[in-house]
Amino acid sequence: MSKRVIFASLTMGAMLAWSSAALAGDPAVAREQLKIGYGLAQEGKCEEALPHFTESLRLDPKAITLINLADCEEKVGKLADAMAHWADARARASAEGARPIEEEATKRAAALDPRLPRLTITLAPSAPKDATVERDGIA
């Protein structure tokens, strides 16, 4: 391999590493991803919006991003994920001093709670006293 090819490969690798590192924690890119996701969600394309909200959250975690993510997850039937993000949004909004977002997240989580699937296991009276219930090998 020639020195020119090796140099070009190293230069390209360094540029790629630098550009991805520059994006981590980048509020401007996070805002752009949030705007794209929001636009898609407004068009009723929540499934397409989810990756944009997720990337925005990864780059710059904000309560506003979490409520948009939770709203879309709820609309596409990802109820457990939505509930977790409503709770995260409430906590982050409290930390950010964003009272309206905190109130909205609280209200939406309360409304979602009855829709979450639940599983109740009742052991028969004849079950041994040391009986355990496992799911995926975990007690």
Coordinates of C-alpha atoms in Angstrom, one line a residue:
M1 CA 0.0 0.0 0.0
S2 CA 1.4 3.4 -0.9
K3 CA 2.1 6.1 1.6
R4 CA -0.5 8.3 0.0
V5 CA -3.3 5.6 0.5
I6 CA -2.2 5.0 4.1
F7 CA -2.2 8.8 4.8
A8 CA -5.6 9.3 3.2
S9 CA -7.0 6.4 5.2
L10 CA -5.6 7.8 8.5
T11 CA -6.8 11.3 7.7
M12 CA -10.4 10.0 6.9
G13 CA -10.4 7.9 10.1
A14 CA -9.3 10.9 12.2
M15 CA -12.0 13.1 10.6
L16 CA -14.7 10.6 11.3
A17 CA -13.6 10.1 14.9
W18 CA -13.5 13.9 15.4
S19 CA -16.9 14.6 13.8
S20 CA -18.7 11.9 15.9
A21 CA -17.0 13.2 19.1
A22 CA -17.9 16.8 18.2
L23 CA -21.6 15.7 18.0
A24 CA -21.7 14.1 21.4
G25 CA -23.3 16.6 23.8
D26 CA -24.0 19.1 21.0
P27 CA -27.1 21.2 21.9
A28 CA -27.4 22.7 18.4
V29 CA -27.6 19.2 16.8
A30 CA -29.9 18.1 19.5
R31 CA -32.3 21.0 18.8
E32 CA -32.2 20.2 15.1
Q33 CA -33.1 16.5 15.8
L34 CA -35.9 17.6 18.2
K35 CA -37.3 20.0 15.5
I36 CA -37.2 17.2 12.9
G37 CA -38.9 14.7 15.3
Y38 CA -41.5 17.3 16.2
G39 CA -42.3 18.0 12.6
L40 CA -42.7 14.3 11.9
A41 CA -44.9 13.9 15.0
Q42 CA -47.1 16.8 13.9
E43 CA -47.6 15.0 10.6
G44 CA -48.7 11.9 12.5
K45 CA -45.4 10.0 11.7
C46 CA -44.5 9.1 15.3
E47 CA -42.7 5.9 14.3
E48 CA -40.4 8.0 12.1
A49 CA -40.0 10.7 14.7
L50 CA -38.8 8.3 17.5
P51 CA -35.2 8.0 16.3
H52 CA -34.9 11.8 16.0
F53 CA -36.1 12.3 19.6
T54 CA -33.9 9.5 20.8
E55 CA -30.8 11.1 19.2
S56 CA -31.7 14.5 20.5
L57 CA -32.0 13.0 24.0
R58 CA -28.7 11.3 23.6
L59 CA -27.0 14.5 22.6
D60 CA -28.6 16.9 25.1
P61 CA -31.1 15.4 27.6
K62 CA -33.9 17.9 28.1
A63 CA -37.4 17.5 29.5
I64 CA -39.0 18.9 26.3
T65 CA -37.4 16.1 24.4
L66 CA -38.6 13.5 26.9
I67 CA -42.2 14.6 26.7
N68 CA -42.1 14.5 22.9
L69 CA -40.5 11.1 22.9
A70 CA -43.0 9.7 25.5
D71 CA -46.0 11.2 23.5
C72 CA -44.9 9.4 20.3
E73 CA -44.1 6.2 22.2
E74 CA -47.6 6.2 23.6
K75 CA -49.2 6.8 20.2
V76 CA -47.3 3.8 18.7
G77 CA -48.2 1.5 21.5
K78 CA -44.9 1.4 23.4
L79 CA -46.6 2.0 26.6
A80 CA -43.9 0.8 29.1
D81 CA -41.3 2.9 27.3
A82 CA -43.7 5.9 27.3
M83 CA -44.3 5.5 31.1
A84 CA -40.6 5.4 31.8
H85 CA -40.0 8.6 29.7
W86 CA -43.0 10.4 31.3
A87 CA -41.4 9.7 34.7
D88 CA -37.9 10.8 33.4
A89 CA -39.5 14.0 32.0
R90 CA -41.2 14.8 35.3
A91 CA -37.9 14.4 37.2
R92 CA -35.8 16.3 34.6
A93 CA -38.5 19.1 34.3
S94 CA -38.3 19.5 38.1
A95 CA -34.5 19.8 37.9
E96 CA -34.8 22.3 35.1
G97 CA -37.4 24.3 36.9
A98 CA -39.8 23.7 34.0
R99 CA -43.1 23.5 36.0
P100 CA -45.5 23.3 33.0
I101 CA -43.6 20.3 31.6
E102 CA -43.4 18.7 35.0
E103 CA -47.2 19.1 35.4
E104 CA -47.9 17.7 31.9
A105 CA -45.6 14.7 32.5
T106 CA -47.4 14.0 35.8
K107 CA -50.8 14.3 34.2
R108 CA -49.9 12.1 31.2
A109 CA -48.2 9.4 33.4
A110 CA -51.3 9.2 35.6
A111 CA -53.6 8.9 32.5
L112 CA -51.3 6.2 31.0
D113 CA -51.0 4.1 34.2
P114 CA -54.4 2.3 33.9
R115 CA -53.6 1.3 30.3
L116 CA -50.3 -0.5 31.2
P117 CA -50.5 -4.3 31.1
R118 CA -50.2 -5.9 34.5
L119 CA -49.6 -9.5 35.5
T120 CA -50.9 -11.0 38.7
I121 CA -49.7 -14.4 39.8
T122 CA -51.6 -16.3 42.5
L123 CA -50.2 -19.5 43.8
A124 CA -52.6 -22.3 44.5
P125 CA -53.1 -23.1 48.2
S126 CA -51.6 -26.5 47.5
A127 CA -48.3 -25.0 46.2
P128 CA -45.2 -25.8 48.3
K129 CA -44.2 -23.1 50.8
D130 CA -40.8 -22.7 49.2
A131 CA -42.3 -22.4 45.6
T132 CA -40.8 -19.6 43.5
V133 CA -42.0 -18.0 40.3
E134 CA -39.5 -17.4 37.6
R135 CA -39.5 -15.3 34.4
D136 CA -36.7 -15.9 32.0
G137 CA -34.9 -17.8 34.7
I138 CA -35.1 -14.9 37.2
A139 CA -37.0 -15.4 40.4

